[in-house]
XYZ file of C-alpha atoms in Angstrom:
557
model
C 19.784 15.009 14.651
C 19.241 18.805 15.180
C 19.282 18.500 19.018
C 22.485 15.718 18.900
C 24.333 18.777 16.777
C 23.096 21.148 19.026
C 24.511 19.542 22.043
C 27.992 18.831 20.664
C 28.269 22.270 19.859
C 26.987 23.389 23.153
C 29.442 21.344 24.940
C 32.447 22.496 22.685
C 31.301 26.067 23.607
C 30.883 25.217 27.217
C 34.476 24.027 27.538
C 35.906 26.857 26.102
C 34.304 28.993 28.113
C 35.323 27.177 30.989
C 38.674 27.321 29.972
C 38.805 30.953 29.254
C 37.170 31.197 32.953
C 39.991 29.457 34.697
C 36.969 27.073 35.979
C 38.664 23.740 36.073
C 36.059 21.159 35.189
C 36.737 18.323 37.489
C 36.415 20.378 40.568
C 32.902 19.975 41.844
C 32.385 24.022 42.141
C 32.194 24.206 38.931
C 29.263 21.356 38.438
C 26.100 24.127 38.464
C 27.649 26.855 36.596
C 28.638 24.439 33.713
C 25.421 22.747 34.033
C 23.272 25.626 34.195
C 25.706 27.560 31.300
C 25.118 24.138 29.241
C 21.557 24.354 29.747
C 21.346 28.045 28.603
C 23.321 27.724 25.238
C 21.701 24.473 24.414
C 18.142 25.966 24.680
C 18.950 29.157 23.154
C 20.743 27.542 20.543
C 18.109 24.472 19.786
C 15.317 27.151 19.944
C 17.002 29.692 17.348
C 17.979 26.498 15.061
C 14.570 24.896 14.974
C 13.303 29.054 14.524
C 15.314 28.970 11.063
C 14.599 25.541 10.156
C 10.562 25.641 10.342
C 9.793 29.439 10.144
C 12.553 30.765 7.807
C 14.218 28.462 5.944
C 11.373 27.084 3.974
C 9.498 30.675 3.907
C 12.641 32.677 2.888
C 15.825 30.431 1.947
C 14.705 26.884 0.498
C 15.272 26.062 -2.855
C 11.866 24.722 -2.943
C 9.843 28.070 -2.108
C 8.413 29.208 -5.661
C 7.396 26.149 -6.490
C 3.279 25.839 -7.486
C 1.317 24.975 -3.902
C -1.287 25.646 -1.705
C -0.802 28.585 0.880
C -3.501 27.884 3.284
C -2.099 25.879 5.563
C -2.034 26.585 9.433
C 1.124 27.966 11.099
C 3.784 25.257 12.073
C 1.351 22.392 10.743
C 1.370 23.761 7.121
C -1.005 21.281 5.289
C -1.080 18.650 7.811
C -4.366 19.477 9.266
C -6.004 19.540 6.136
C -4.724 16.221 4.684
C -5.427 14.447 8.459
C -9.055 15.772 8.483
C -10.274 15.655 4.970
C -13.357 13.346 3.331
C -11.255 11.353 0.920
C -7.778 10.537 1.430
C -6.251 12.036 -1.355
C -8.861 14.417 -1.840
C -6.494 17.435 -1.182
C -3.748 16.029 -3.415
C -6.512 15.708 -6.242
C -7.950 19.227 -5.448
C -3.517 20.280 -5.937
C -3.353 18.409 -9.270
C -6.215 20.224 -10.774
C -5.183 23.743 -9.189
C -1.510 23.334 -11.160
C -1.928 20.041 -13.920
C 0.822 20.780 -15.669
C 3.625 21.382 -13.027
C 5.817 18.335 -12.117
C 5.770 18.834 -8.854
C 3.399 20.569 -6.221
C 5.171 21.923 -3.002
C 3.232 21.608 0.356
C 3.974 22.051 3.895
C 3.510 19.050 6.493
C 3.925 19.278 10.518
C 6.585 21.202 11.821
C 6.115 22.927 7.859
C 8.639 20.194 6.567
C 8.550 20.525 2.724
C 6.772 17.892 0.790
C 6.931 17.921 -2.988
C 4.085 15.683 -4.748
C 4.843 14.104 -8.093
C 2.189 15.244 -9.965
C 2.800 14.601 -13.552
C 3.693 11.321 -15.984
C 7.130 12.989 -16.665
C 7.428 13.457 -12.852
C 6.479 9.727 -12.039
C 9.181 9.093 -14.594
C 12.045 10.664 -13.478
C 11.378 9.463 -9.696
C 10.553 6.053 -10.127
C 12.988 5.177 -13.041
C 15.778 7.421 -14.218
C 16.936 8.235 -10.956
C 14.916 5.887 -8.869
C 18.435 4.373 -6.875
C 18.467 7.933 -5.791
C 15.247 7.550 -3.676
C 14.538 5.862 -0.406
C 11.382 5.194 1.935
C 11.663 7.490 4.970
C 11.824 6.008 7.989
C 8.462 6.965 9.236
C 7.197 4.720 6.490
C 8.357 1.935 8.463
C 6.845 3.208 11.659
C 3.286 3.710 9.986
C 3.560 0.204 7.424
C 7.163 -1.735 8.047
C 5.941 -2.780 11.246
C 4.027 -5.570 10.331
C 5.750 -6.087 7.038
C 9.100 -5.766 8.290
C 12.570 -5.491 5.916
C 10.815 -7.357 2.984
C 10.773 -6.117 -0.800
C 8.422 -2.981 0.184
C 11.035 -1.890 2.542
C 14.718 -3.257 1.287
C 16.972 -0.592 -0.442
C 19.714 -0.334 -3.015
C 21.736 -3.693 -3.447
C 19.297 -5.665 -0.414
C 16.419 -4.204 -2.659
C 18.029 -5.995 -5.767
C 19.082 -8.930 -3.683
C 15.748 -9.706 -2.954
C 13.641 -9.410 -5.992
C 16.383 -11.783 -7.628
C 15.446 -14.306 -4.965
C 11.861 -13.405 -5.532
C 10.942 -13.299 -9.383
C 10.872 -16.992 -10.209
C 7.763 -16.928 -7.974
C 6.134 -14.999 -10.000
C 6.354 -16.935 -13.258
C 3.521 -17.481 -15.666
C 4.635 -21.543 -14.842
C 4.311 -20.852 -11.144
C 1.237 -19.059 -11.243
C -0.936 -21.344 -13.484
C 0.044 -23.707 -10.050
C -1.875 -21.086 -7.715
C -4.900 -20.469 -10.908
C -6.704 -23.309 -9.508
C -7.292 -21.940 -5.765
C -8.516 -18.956 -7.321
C -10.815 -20.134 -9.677
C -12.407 -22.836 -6.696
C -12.917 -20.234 -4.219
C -14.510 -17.566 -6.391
C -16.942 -20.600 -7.336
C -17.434 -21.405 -3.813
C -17.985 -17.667 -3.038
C -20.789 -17.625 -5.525
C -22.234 -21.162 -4.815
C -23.094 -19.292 -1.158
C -24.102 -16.606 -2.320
C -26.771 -17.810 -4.432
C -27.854 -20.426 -1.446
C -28.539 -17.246 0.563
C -30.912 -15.411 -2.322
C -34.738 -15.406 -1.824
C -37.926 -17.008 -3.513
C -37.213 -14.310 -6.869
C -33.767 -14.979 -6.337
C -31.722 -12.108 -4.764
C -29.477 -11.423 -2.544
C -28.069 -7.701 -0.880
C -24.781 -8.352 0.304
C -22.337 -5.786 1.829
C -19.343 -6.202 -0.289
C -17.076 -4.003 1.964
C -17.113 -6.711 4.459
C -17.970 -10.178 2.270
C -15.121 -9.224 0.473
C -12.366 -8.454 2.849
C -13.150 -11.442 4.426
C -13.353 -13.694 1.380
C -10.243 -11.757 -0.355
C -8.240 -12.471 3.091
C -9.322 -16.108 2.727
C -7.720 -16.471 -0.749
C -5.007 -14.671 -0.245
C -4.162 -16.615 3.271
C -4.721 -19.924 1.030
C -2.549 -19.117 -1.902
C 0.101 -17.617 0.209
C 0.478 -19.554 3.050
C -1.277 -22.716 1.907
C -3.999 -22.947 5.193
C -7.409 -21.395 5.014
C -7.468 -18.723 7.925
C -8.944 -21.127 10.358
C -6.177 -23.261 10.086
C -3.655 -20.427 11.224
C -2.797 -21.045 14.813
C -3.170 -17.851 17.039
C -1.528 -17.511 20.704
C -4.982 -15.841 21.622
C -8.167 -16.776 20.219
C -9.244 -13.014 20.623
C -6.147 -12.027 18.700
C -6.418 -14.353 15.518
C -5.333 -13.180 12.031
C -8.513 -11.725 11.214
C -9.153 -9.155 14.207
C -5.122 -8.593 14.054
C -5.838 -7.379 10.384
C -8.617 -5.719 10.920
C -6.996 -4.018 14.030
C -4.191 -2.857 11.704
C -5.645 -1.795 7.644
C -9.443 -1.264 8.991
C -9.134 0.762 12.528
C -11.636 3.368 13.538
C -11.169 7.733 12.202
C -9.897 8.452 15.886
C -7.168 5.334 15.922
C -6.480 5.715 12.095
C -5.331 9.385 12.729
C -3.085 8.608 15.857
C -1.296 6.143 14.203
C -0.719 8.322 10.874
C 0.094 11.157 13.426
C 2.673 9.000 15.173
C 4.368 7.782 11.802
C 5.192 11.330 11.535
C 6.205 12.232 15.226
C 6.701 9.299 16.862
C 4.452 9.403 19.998
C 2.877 5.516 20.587
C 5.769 5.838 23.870
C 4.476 8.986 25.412
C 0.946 8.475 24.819
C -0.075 5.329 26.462
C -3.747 5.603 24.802
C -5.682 2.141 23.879
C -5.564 2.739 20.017
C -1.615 2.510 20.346
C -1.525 -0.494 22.223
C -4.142 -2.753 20.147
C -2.165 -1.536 17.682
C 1.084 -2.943 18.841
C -0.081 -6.012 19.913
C -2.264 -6.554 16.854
C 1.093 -6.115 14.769
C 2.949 -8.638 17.353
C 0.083 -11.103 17.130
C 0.082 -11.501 13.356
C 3.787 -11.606 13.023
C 3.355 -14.189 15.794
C 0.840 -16.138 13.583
C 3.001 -16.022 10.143
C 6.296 -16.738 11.744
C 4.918 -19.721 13.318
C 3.306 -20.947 9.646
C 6.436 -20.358 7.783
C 8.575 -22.471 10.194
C 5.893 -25.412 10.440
C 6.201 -24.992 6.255
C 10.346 -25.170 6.581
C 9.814 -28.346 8.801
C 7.445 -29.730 6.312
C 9.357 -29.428 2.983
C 12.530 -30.591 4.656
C 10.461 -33.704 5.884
C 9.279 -34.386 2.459
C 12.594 -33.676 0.852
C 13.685 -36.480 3.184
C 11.462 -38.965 1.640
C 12.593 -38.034 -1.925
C 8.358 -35.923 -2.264
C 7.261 -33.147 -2.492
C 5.373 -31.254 0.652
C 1.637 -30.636 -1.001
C -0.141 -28.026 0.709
C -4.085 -27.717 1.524
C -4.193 -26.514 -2.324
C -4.211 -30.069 -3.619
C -2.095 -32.062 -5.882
C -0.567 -30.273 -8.409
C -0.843 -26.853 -7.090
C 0.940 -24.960 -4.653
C 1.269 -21.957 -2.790
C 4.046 -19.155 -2.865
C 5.198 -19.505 0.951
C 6.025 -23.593 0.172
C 7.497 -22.485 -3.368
C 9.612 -20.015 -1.833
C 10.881 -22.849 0.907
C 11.494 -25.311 -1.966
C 13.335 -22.589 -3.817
C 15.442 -21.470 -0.650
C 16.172 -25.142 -0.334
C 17.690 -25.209 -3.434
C 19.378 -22.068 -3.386
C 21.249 -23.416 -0.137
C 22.362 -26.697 -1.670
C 24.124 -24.557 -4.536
C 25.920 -22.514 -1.989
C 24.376 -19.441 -3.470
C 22.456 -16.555 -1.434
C 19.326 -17.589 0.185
C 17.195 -15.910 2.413
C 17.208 -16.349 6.346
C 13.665 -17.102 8.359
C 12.860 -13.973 9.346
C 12.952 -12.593 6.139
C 10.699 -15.236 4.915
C 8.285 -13.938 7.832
C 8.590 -10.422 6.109
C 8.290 -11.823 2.532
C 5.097 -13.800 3.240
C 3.663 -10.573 5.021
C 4.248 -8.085 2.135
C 2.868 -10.511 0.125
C -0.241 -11.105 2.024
C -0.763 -7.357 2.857
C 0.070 -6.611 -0.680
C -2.404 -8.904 -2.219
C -5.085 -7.983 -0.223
C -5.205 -4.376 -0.160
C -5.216 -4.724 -4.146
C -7.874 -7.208 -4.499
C -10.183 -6.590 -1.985
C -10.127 -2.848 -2.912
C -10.779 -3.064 -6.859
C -13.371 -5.698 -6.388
C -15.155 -3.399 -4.074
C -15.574 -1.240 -6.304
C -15.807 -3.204 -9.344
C -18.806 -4.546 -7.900
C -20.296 -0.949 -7.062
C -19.886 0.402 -10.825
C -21.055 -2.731 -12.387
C -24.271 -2.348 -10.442
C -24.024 2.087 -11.379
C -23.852 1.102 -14.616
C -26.077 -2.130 -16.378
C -23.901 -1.088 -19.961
C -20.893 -2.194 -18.945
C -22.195 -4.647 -16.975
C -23.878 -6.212 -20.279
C -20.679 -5.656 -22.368
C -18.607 -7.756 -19.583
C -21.120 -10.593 -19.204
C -21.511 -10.512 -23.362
C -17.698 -11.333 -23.780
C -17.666 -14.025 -20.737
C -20.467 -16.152 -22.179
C -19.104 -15.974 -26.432
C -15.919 -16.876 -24.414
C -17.241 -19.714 -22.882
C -19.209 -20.933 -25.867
C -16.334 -21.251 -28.223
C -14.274 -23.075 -25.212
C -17.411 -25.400 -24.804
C -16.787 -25.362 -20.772
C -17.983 -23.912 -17.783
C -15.161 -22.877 -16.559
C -12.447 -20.850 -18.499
C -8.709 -21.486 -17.851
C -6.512 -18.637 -17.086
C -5.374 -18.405 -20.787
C -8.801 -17.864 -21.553
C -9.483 -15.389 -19.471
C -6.366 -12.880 -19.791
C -7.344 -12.801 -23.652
C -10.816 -10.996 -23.040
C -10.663 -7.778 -23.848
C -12.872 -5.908 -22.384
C -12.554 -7.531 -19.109
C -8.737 -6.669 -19.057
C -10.121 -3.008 -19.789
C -12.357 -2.871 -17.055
C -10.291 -3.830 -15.124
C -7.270 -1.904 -15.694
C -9.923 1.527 -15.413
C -11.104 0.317 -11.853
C -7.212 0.005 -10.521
C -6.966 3.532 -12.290
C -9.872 6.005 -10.716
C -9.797 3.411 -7.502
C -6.220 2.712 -7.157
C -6.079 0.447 -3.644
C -3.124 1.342 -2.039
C -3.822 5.616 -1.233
C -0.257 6.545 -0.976
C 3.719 6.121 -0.616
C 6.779 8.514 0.357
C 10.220 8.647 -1.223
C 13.248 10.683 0.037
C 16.192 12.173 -2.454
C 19.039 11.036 -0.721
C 21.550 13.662 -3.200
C 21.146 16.822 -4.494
C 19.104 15.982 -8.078
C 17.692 18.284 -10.669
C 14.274 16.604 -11.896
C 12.436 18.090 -14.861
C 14.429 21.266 -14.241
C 13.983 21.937 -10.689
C 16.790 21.793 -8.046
C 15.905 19.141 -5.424
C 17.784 19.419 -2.436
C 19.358 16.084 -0.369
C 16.551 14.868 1.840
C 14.029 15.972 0.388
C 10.649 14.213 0.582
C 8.324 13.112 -1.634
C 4.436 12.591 -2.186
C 3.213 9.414 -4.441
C -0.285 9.567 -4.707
C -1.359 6.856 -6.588
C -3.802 8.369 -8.616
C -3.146 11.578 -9.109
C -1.385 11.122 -12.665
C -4.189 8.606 -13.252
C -7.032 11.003 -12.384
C -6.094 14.019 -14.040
C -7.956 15.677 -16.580
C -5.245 17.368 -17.997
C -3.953 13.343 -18.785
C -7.225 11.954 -19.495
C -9.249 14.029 -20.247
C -12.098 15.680 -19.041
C -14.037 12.259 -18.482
C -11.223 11.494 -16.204
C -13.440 10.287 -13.182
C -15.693 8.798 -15.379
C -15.598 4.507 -15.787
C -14.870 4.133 -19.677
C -13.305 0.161 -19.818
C -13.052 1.784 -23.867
C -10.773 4.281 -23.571
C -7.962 1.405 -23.353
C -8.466 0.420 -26.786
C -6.866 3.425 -28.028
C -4.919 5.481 -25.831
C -3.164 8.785 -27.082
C -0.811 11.289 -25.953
C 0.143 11.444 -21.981
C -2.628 8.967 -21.371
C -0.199 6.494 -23.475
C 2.731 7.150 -21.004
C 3.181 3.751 -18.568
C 3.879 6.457 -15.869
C 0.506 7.879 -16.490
C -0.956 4.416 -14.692
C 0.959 4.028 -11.616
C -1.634 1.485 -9.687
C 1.577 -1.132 -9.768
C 3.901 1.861 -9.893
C 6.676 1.693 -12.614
C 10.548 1.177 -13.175
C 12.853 -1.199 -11.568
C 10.627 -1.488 -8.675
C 7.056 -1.910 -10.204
C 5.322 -4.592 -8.196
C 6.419 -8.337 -8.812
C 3.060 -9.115 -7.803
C 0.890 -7.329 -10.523
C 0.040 -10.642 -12.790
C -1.131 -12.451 -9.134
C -3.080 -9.607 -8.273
C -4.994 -9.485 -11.669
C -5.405 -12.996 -11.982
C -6.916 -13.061 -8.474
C -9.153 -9.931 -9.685
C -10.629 -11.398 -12.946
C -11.144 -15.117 -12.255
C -13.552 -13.916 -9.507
C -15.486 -11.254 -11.767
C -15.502 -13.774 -14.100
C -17.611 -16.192 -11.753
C -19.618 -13.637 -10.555
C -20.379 -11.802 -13.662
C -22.138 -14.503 -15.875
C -23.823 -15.732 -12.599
C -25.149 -13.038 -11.413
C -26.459 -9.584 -11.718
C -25.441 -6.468 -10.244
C -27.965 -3.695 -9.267
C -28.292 -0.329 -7.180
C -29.640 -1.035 -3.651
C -31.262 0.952 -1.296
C -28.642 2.128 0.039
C -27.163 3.266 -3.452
C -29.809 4.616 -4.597
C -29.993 7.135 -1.218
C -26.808 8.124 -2.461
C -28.452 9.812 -5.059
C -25.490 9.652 -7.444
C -22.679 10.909 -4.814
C -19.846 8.532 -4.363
C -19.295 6.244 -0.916
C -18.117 8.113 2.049
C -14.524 6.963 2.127
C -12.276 5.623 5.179
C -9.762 8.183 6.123
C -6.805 8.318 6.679
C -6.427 4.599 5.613
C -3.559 2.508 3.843
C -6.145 1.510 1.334
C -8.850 3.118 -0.988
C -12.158 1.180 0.744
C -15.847 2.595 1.584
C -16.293 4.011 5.378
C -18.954 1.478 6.559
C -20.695 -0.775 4.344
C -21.683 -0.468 0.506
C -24.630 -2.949 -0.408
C -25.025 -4.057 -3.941
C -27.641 -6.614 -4.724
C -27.157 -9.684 -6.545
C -29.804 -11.389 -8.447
C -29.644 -14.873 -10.530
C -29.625 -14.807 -14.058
């Protein structure tokens, strides 16, 4: 925008001073000195403008200057450097929070020392993500670094397409609906186990890596009770470039491809650089789109088919389950006979990939590390396992119904303070798109922000000192800030909290519950060499996940 200004003005000033030359533009004398004259203003004027904008501007003039924030960043890259290269990925933003815990907002400085402001407190959350949420948007490098696999869906829709969509959307997520999908989950966290304890030894144990059993099995459900085909059943163009090395390509790459492809969501470079990291990218991102576009209009073909013959299309789930892509069709379907809105195929494609990347990022994150604490910690462990067992006693069954299992307690606890110190997805942006005054500060238009998942639910200033610590208890009786919805922002909050969340933790639970009163969890080897230090951590990364493997070792009770 800055240079397009620049060279409007530049021409403007060029034809004056052509005019007030005598120099008659058409005549081809005057070609080099108006090019060269061009060339000199533009320059000039571009370099003084981008002086002002990164160097003075936010040092001397901004609105934004005397707010609370670090002051050690590096000259024209601010914080950047920091944030790219650190252990954790919101390690700085943590290390922010505790520096200034009670200020709403905490001003740093990315590349080209473009302000950031992250929301730091409940209050904050509050006033971005509800009372003036319609006056936020995603920037656009959002889209470059996550909206190109997703594409336009609910993640990414705005304003009146933003409402437009969830309306289409929300009967999906009915209690109704979802006692359809229950089944699925409950079979395959069975199955999981069932193979797990056919791999255990003579005394009956087992050391799995759940960084990578997981993702796998997580992707595996959430393939099924989205798309309604296991992941071998999804047709690739390229057997080297199937759904599973396309996702891995894109949520899991290595530090060196990770940090390119953050680097280019802020300066878009994937053009000019023509480096392998960028192109497996790419062609990861085609591939999968590829794969799901494909599914969804074999799944159009087969409702309409079925419709045809007065039935109903049934997919691998069975009869009398579904899965969200064919209830979406079906629902489509019927939204076109009424003549009301309905939604066109490729936003079907981008609705079954938010979906899919948003279910798996959740679940395969907090069971991760679910599975890492139970085995840290044998009391909570004993307390989980206590309430599964007196819950399947008084049902007289082996395996609890989803009713069942939403009413234990301590479960929905544990739960709830895993997605809290481990929240899966690391971060999002939001851009003001007015002048606003939030919790008594000026915010300019355009001004970005930082939404780091866990910084309101990590602080100590929230929840106390024990704020890292795992207490499933503390949700019996919350007080104070820690009481605030916008203190827990895992599913975020407002008008736009995730219409997902119920999936997500019925997904979650049904599989602890299966593995819990099968199995136990303990430290392995490679724990214990930890010597009480968290997992090294992927960074940067969409999601909160281990660097490498983390081994936990299951035994039969």
């Amino acid at each position: 925008m800055d240079a397009q200004t620049t060279a409007v003005v530049t021409l403007l000033e060029v034809a004056t001073w052509a005019k007030m030359s005598g120099m008659s533009l058409t005549s081809q004398s005057a070609i080099a000195p108006v090019l060269s004259h061009f060339l000199l203003f533009f320059i000039t004027q571009y370099a003084v403008l981008k002086l002002y904008r990164i160097v003075i501007y936010p040092r001397f003039f901004s609105p934004l200057k005397n707010l609370p924030g670090p002051k050690d960043g590096f000259p024209l890259l601010g914080q950047f450097l920091q944030i790219l290269t650190s252990n954790s990925p919101n390690e700085p933003f943590l290390t922010w929070s505790a520096l200034w815990p009670r200020a709403p907002f905490i001003r740093f400085l990315r590349a080209g020392n473009h302000e950031t402001l992250l929301i730091n407190t409940p209050e904050a959350h509050r006033e971005v993500f509800h009372t003036y949420y319609d006056s936020f948007e995603k920037p656009d490098f959002m889209f470059r670094w996550v909206g190109d696999i997703t594409g336009w869906g609910l993640l990414f829709a705005e304003g009146e397409e933003h409402k437009r969509q969830r309306r289409l959307l929300q009967g999906l997520f009915t209690v109704r609906n979802l006692k359809r999908i229950f089944p699925v989950f409950s079979d395959k966290a069975e199955g999981f186990a069932q193979r797990l304890e056919d791999s255990m030894d003579e005394q009956g144990c087992a050391t799995l890596d759940v960084a990578s059993a997981y993702l796998m099995s997580r992707l595996n459900v959430t393939s099924v009770t989205i798309m309604g085909l296991e992941l071998d059943q999804l047709t690739a163009r390229d057997p080297e470039w199937d759904f599973v090395s396309c996702y891995r390509r894109i949520f899991h790459p290595e530090r060196i491809a990770g940090m390119l492809i953050l680097i280019n969501a802020m300066v878009p470079i994937r053009r000019l650089l023509p480096v392998k990291a960028f192109s497996d990218h790419t062609r990861a991102m085609a591939e999968a789109r590829a794969i799901v576009t494909e599914c969804v209009r074999q799944r159009i073909r087969d409702v309409e088919r079925a419709a045809e013959k007065g039935k109903k299309f049934q997919s691998v789930i069975g009869s009398g389950g579904s899965d969200l892509l064919t209830m979406l069709v079906e629902e489509n379907q019927r939204q076109h006979q009424g003549s009301l809105d309905k939604l066109a195929e490729q936003e079907l494609v981008d609705q079954t990939l938010t979906f899919v990347v948003g279910s798996h990022a959740t679940t395969n994150s907090a069971l991760v590390w679910a599975s890492y604490i139970l085995a840290k910690d044998q009391s909570i462990q004993d307390k989980l396992r206590s309430e599964i067992l007196e819950a399947r006693a008084r049902k007289g069954c082996e395996t609890l119904l989803w009713e069942a299992i939403d009413r234990l307690t301590y479960l929905n606890n544990f739960v709830r303070e895993i997605l809290r110190i481990y929240t899966p997805t690391v971060t999002s942006y939001r851009e003001s798109t007015k002048d606003l005054n939030l919790c008594d500060t000026f915010v300019p238009k355009g001004t970005l922000f930082y939404f780091a998942m866990n910084v309101a639910s990590c602080s100590k200033a929230v929840w106390g000192e024990d704020a890292g610590t795992c207490i499933p208890e503390r949700w019996d009786s919350l007080h104070d800030e820690a009481a605030d919805p916008y203190a827990f922002q895992t599913f975020s909050q407002g008008p736009r909290i995730c219409i997902g969340k119920t999936f997500a933790m019925m997904n979650i639970k049904t599989f602890l519950v299966e593995m819990v009163h099968r199995f136990r969890f303990v430290k392995s080897p490679q724990m214990e060499a930890l010597g009480g230090r968290a997992p090294e951590l992927q960074c940067p990364t969409f999601t909160y996940v281990p660097k490498g493997s983390l081994e936990v070792v299951f035994e039969r009770i």
